[in-house]
Coordinates of C-alpha atoms and ligand atoms in Angstrom, one line a residue:
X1 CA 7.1 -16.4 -17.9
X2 CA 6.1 -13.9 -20.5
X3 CA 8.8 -11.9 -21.9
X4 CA 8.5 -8.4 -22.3
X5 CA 7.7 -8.1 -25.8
X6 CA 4.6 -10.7 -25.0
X7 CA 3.8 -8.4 -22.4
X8 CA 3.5 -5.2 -24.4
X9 CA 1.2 -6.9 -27.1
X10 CA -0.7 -7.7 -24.5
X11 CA -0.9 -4.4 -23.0
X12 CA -1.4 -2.5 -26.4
X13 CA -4.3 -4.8 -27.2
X14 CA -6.1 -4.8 -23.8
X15 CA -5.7 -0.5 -23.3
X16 CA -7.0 -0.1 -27.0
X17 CA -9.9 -1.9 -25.6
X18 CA -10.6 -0.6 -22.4
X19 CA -10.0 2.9 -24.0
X20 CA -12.5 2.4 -26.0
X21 CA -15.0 0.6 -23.8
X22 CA -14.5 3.8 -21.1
X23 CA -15.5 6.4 -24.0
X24 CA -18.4 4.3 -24.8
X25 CA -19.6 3.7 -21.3
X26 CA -19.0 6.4 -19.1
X27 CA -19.5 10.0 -19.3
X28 CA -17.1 11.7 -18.0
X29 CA -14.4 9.6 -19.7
X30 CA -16.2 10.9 -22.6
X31 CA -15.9 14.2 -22.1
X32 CA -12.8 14.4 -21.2
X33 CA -11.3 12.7 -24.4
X34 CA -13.6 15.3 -26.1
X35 CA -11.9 18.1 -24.4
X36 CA -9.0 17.0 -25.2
X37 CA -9.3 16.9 -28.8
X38 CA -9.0 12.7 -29.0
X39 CA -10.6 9.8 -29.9
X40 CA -10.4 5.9 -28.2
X41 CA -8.3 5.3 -32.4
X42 CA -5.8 7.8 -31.2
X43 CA -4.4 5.0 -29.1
X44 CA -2.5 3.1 -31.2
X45 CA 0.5 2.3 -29.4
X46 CA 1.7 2.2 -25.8
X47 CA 3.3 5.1 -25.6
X48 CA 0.1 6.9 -27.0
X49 CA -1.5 6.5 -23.0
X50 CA 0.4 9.8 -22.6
X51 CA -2.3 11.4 -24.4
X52 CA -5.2 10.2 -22.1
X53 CA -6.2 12.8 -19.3
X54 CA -5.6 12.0 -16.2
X55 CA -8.0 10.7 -13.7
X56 CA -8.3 11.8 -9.9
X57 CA -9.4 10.9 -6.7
X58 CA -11.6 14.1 -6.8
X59 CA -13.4 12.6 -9.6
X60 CA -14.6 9.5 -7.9
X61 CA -15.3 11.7 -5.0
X62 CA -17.4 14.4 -7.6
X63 CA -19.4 11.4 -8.7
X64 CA -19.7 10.0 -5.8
X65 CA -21.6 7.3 -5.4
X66 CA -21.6 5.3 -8.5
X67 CA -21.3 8.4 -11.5
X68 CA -18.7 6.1 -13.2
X69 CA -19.8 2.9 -13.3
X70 CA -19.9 1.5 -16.9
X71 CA -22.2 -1.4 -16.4
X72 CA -26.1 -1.4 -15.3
X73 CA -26.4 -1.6 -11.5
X74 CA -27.3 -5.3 -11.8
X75 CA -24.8 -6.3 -13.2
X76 CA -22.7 -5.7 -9.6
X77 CA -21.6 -8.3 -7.6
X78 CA -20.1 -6.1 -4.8
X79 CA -19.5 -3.0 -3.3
X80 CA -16.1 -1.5 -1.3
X81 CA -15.5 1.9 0.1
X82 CA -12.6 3.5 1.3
X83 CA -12.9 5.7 3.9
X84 CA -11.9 9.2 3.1
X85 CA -10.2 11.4 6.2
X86 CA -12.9 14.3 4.7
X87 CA -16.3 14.2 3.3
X88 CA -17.5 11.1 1.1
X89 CA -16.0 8.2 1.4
X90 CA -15.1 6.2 -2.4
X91 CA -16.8 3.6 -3.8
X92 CA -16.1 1.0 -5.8
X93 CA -18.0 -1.5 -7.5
X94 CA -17.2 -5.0 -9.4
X95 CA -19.0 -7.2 -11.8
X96 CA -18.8 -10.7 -11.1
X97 CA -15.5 -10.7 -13.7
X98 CA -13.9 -7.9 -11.8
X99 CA -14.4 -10.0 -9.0
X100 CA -12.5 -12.9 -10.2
X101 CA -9.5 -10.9 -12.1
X102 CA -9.7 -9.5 -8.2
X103 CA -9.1 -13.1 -6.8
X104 CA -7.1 -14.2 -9.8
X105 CA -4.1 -11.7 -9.1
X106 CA -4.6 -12.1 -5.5
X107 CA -4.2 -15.9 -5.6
X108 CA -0.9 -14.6 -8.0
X109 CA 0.4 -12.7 -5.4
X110 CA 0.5 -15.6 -2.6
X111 CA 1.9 -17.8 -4.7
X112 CA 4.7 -15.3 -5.5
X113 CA 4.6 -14.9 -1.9
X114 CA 5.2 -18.8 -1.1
X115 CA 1.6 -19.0 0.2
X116 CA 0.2 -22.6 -0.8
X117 CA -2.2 -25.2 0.0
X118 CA -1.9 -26.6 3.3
X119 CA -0.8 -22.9 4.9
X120 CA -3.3 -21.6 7.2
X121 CA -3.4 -17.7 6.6
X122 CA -4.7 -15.8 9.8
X123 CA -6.3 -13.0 7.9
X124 CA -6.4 -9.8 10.4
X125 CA -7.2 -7.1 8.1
X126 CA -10.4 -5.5 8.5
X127 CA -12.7 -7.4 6.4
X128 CA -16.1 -5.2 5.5
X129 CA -15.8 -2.2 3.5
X130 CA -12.1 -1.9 3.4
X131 CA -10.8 -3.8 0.7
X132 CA -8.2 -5.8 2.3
X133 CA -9.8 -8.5 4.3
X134 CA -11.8 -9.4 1.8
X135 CA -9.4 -9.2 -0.5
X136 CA -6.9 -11.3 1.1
X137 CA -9.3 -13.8 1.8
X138 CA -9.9 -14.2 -1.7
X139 CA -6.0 -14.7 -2.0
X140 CA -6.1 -17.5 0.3
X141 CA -8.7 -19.1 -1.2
X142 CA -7.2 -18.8 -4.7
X143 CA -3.9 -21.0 -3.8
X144 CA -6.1 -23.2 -1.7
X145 CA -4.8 -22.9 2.1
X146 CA -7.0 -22.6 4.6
X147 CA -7.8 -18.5 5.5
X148 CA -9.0 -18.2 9.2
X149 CA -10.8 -14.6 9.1
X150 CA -10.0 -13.0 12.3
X151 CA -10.4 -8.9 10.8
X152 CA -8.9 -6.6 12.9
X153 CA -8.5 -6.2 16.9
X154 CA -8.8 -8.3 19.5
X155 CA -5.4 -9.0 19.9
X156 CA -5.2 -11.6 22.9
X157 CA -7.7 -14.0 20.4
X158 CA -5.4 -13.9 17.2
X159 CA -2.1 -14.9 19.8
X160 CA -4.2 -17.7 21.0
X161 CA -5.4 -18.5 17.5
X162 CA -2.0 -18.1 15.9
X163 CA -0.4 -20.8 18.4
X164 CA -3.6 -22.9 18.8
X165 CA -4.4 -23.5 15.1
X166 CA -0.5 -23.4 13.7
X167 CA -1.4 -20.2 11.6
X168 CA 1.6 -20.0 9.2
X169 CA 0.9 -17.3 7.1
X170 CA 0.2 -13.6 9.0
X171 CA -1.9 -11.3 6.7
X172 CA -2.5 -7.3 8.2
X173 CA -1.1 -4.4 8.4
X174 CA 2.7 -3.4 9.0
X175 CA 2.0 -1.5 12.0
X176 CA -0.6 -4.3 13.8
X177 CA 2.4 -6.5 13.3
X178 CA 4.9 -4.4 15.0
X179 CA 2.2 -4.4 17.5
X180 CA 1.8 -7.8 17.8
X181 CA 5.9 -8.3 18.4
X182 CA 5.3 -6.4 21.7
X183 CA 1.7 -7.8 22.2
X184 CA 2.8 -12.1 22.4
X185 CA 5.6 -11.1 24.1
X186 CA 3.7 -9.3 26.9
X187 CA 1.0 -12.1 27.0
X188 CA 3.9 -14.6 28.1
X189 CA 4.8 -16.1 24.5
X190 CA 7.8 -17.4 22.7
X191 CA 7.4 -15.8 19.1
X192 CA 9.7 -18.3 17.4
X193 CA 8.9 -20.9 19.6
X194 CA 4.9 -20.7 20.3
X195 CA 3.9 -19.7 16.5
X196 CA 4.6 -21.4 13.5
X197 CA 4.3 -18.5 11.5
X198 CA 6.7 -18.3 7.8
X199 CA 5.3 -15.9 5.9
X200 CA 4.3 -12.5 6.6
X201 CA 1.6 -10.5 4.0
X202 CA 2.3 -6.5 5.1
X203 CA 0.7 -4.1 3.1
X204 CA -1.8 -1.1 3.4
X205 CA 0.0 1.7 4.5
X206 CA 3.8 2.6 4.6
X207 CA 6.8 0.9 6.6
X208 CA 10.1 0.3 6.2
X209 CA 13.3 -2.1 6.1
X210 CA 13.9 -1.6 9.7
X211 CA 10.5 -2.6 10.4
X212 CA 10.5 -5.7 8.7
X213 CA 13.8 -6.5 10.1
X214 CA 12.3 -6.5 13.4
X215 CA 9.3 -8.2 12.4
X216 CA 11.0 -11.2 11.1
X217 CA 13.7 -11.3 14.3
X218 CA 11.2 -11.4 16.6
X219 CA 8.5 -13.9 14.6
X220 CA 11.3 -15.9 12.1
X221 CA 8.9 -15.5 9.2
X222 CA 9.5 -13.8 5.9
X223 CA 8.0 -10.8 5.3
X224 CA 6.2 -9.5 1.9
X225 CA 5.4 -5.9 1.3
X226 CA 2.0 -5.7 -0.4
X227 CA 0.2 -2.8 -2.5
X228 CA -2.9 -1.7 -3.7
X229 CA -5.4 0.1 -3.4
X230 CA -9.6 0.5 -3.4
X231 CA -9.9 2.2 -7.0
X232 CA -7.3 -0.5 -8.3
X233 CA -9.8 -3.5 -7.2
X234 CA -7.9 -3.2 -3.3
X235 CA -5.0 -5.6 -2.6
X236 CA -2.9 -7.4 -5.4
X237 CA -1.6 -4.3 -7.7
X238 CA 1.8 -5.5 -6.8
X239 CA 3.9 -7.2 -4.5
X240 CA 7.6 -8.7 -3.7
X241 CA 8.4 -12.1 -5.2
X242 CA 11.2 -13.5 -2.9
X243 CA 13.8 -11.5 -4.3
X244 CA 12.5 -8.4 -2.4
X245 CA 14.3 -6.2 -3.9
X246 CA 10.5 -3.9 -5.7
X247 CA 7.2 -5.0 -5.7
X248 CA 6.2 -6.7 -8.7
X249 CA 3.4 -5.4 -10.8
X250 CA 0.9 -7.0 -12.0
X251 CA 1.4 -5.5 -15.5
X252 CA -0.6 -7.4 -17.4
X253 CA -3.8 -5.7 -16.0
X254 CA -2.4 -2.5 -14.6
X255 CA -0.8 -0.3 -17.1
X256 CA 2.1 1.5 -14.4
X257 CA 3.5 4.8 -15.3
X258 CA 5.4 7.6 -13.0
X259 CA 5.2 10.9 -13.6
X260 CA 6.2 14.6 -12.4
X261 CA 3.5 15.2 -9.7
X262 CA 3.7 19.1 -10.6
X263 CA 3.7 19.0 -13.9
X264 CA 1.8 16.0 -15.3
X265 CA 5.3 15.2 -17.1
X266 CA 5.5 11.0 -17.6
X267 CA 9.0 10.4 -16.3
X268 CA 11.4 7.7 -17.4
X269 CA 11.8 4.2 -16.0
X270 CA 13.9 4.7 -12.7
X271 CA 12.9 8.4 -12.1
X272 CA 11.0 9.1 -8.4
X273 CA 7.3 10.2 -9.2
X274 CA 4.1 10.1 -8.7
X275 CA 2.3 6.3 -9.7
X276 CA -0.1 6.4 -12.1
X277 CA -2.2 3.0 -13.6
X278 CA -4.5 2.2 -15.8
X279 CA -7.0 -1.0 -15.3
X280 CA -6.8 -2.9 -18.2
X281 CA -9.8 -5.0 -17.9
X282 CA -12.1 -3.3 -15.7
X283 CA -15.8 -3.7 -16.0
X284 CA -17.6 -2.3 -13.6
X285 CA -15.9 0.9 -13.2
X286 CA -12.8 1.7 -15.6
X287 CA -9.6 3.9 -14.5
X288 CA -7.7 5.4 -17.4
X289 CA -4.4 6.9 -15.9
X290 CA -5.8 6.8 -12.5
X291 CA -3.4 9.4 -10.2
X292 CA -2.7 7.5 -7.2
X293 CA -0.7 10.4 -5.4
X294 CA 2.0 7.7 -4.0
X295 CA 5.5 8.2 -4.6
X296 CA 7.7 5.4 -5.8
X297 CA 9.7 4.7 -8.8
X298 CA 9.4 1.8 -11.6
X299 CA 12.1 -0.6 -12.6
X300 CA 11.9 -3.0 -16.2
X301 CA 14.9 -4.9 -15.5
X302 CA 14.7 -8.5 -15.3
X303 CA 13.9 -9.9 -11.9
X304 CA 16.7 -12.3 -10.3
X305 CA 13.1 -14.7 -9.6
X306 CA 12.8 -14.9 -13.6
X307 CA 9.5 -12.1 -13.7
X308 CA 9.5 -9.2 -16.3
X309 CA 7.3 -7.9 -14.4
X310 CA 8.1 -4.1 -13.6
X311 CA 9.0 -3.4 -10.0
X312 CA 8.2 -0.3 -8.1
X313 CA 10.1 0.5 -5.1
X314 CA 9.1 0.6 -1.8
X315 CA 6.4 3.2 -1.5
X316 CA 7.5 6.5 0.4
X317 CA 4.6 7.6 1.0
X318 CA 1.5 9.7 -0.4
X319 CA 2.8 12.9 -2.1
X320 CA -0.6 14.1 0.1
X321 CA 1.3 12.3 3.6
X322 CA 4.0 14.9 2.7
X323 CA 4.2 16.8 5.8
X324 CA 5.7 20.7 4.9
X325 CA 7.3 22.0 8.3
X326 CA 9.0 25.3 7.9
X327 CA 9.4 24.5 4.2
X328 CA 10.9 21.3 4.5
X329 CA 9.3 18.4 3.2
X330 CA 9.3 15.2 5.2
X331 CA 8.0 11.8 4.8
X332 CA 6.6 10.2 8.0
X333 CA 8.5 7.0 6.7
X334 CA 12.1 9.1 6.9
X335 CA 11.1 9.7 10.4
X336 CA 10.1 5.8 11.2
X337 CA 13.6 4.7 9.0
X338 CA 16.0 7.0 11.1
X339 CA 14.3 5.7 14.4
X340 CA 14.1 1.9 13.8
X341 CA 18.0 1.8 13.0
X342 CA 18.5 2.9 16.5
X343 CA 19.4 -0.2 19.3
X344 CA 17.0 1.2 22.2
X345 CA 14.5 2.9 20.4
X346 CA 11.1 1.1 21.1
X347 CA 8.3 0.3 18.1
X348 CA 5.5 2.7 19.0
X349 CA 6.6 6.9 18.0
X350 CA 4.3 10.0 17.1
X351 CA 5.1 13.2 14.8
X352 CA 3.7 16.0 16.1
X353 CA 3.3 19.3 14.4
X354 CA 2.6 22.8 15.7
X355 CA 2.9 26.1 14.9
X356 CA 3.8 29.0 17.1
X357 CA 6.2 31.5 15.8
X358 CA 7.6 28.8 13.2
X359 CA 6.7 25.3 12.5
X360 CA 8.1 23.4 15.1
X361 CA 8.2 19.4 14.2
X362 CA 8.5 17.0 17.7
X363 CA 8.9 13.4 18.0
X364 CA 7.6 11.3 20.4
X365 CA 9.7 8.2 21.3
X366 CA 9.5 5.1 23.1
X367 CA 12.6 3.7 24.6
X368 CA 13.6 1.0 27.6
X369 CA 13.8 2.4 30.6
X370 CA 17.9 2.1 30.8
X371 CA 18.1 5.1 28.0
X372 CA 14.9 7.4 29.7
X373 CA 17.0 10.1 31.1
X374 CA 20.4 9.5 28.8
X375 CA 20.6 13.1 27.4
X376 CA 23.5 11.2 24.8
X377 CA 21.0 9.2 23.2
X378 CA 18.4 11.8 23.1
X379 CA 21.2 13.9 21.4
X380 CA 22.2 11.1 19.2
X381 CA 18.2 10.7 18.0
X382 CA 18.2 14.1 17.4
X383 CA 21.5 14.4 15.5
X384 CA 19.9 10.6 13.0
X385 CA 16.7 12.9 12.6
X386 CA 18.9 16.1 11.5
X387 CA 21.3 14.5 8.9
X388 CA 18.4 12.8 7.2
X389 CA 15.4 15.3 7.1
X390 CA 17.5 18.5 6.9
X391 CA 15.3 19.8 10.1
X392 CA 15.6 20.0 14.1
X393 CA 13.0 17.8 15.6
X394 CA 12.5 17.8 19.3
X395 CA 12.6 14.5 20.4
X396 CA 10.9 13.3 23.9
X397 CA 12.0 9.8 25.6
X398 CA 8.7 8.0 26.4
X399 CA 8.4 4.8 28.3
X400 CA 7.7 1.7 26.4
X401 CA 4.1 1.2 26.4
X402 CA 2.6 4.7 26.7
X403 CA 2.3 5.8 23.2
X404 CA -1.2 4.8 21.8
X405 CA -1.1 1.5 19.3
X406 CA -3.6 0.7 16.7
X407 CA -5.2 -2.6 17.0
X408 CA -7.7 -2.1 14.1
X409 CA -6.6 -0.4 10.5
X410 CA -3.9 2.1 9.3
X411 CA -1.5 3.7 12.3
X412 CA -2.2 7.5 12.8
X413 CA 0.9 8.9 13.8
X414 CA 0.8 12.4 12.7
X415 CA -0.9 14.8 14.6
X416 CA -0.6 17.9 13.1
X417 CA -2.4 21.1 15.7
X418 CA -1.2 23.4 13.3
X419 CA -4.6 23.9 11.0
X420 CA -6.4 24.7 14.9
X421 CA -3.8 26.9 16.1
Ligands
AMP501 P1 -7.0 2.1 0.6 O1 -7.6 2.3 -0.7 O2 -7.8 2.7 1.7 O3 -6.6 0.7 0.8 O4 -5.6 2.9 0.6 C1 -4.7 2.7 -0.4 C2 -3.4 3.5 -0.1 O5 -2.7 2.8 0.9 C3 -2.4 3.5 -1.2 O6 -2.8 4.6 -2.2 C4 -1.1 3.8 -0.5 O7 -1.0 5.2 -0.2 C5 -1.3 3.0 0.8 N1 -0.7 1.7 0.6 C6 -1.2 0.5 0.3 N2 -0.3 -0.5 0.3 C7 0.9 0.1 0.6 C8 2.2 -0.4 0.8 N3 2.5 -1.7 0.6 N4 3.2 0.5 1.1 C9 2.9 1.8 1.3 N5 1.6 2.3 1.2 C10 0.6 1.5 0.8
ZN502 ZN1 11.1 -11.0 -8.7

């Protein structure tokens, strides 16, 4: 395992370069440094990033499609986009290197994962544009176990699938699994006893301990929080080694820092802020200091597992997920953490946000049919939500079953009328 000092050579060598290979090939990097007053030489140590502007989702979106790429257009092997809630979506392109630095740290994070030949991963991201199924799928192929590419949906095939072909490792998102608890079980199944699952690969979007917890009761598998995202290759930026205590990153191509999402400010090791990376070996299209907007904070210490690695915590969200409701800020991921650490509170819930004479936040809630009409556990949902978001949420009992679940991508459980009101 490489020690930390190894590490930083290897950092300060690999940023002097791509510093200098982003001035040199792409324009806007260019005239940024100009603007600021710097050259790629006034990178000499580590430390010395600070002095790199940032960069920002709008500037993928301003150059949207392929403004930044740093390689001729031949040189591409493949294009992603993510899909943007407004406008343009972003696109991201790879050279045939970026493609297998892609599948290297992929293969990396499996096999920190436990994944290995003669596992058969059941792949149910979406494979196509999104980054993940794809991206997974390399992952599989990397350790060498066999990758059956179900994508997304369809939920009565991937049960049948899952028992009938002894799928052992579940790859998709959080939220589809959470899904899928309630899904095998109302198709007749024995989660423990039908599927061989041991290994759970949950990433994409935000969820919490008491998710997993519930995941892994109901399915006996271990569960792995994965991160990444599109402009940082997709999948593979970091993820938890069996320790799970952080999510390992993959340091030696992603240069991690946190800073103050107001002020720019790059915050000590520990401190909660906004993520920031820098690709280290990019080809096709660079990132210097690439502003990610999630919120999370970095850890150096030495891994129980043996890894130098720098953790990040568990992301809490996207400082742009932030929802402001009479001035109070709150994460949808306080919300789901509060609920799922109540016996008789169902999977499925919805935020919804309005405006009338104030901001008024409401929670939707499914619960067994025992607890429906309890007004003491409506109160004592109420009085979780209160101590730990500061705010007076009106909560409604639901019946199990009548929220609306997500059988392909992220979970959308905000609605928020207020913009239309
Ligand atoms: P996309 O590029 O569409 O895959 O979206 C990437 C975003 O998904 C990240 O910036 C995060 O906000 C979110 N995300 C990805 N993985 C995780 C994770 N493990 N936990 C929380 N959020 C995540
Ligand atoms: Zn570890």
């Amino acid at each position: 395992m490489l020690k930390p000092k190894q590490m930083k050579a290897i950092q300060l060598r690999k940023l002097r370069k791509i510093v200098e290979y982003a001035y040199r090939n792409v324009p806007l990097f260019k005239k940024r440094f100009d603007e600021a007053g710097i050259k790629p030489s006034s990178i000499r140590t580590l430390d010395d990033v600070a002095k790199v502007p940032f960069t920002v989702k709008t500037d993928l979106r301003d150059n949207y499609p392929l403004g930044l790429l740093a390689v001729p257009q031949d040189r591409l092997y493949a294009l992603h986009a993510s899909s943007g809630t407004t406008g343009k979506p972003i696109v991201v392109a790879y050279t045939r290197g970026d493609l297998e630095c892609w599948s290297r740290l992929m293969g990396r994070s499996f096999d920190v994962a436990g994944v290995r030949k003669g596992d058969i991963v059941q792949n149910m991201y979406g494979y196509g544009l999104f980054t993940g199924g794809l991206g997974f799928h390399y992952g599989a192929r990397a350790v060498g176990a066999t990758v059956i590419p179900t994508s997304t949906g369809n939920t009565k095939r991937q049960l049948m699938l899952m028992k009938d072909l002894r799928t052992t490792v579940a790859a998709c998102t959080p939220s589809y699994m959470v899904y899928l608890c309630e899904a095998s079980r109302a198709e007749g199944y024995m989660p423990r006893t039908d599927f061989a699952l041991r290994i759970g690969l949950f990433g994409a979007e935000p969820w919490s301990e008491e998710a997993r917890k519930r995941i892994e009761e109901v399915f006996g598998l271990r569960a792995h929080d994965c991160f990444g995202m599109s402009e940082l290759y997709g999948p593979g930026v970091a993820i938890e080694c069996d320790q799970r205590n952080g999510l390992h990153v993959w340091s030696d191509e992603f240069l991690v820092e946190t800073i103050n999402p107001d002020t720019g400010e790059v915050l000590e090791p520990g401190k909660e802020g906004e993520l920031v990376f820098t690709m280290l070996s990019r080809e096709a299209m660079p990132l210097l200091r690439y502003r990610t907007r999630d919120l999370s904070r970095v850890f150096e210490e030495e891994c129980a597992c043996g890894r130098y690695h720098p953790r990040i915590r568990r992301i809490k969200g996207r400082s742009d997920d932030m929802l402001i409701v009479g001035g109070v800020n709150v994460f949808p991921s306080q919300v789901e953490h509060v609920l799922m650490n109540i016996p008789g509170v169902g999977d499925q819930y919805q935020i919804i946000l309005s405006h009338t004479d104030l901001d008024r936040l409401a929670v939707k809630v499914e619960t067994t049919s025992d607890r429906l009409n309890d007004p003491k556990f409506l109160k004592e949902i109420q009085g979780d939500l209160l101590a730990v978001l500061g705010i007076n949420a009106d909560v409604a009992l639901v019946e199990l079953g009548t929220l609306p679940r997500s059988e392909v991508g992220k979970a959308r459980r905000v609605i928020d009328l207020r913009s239309k009101e």
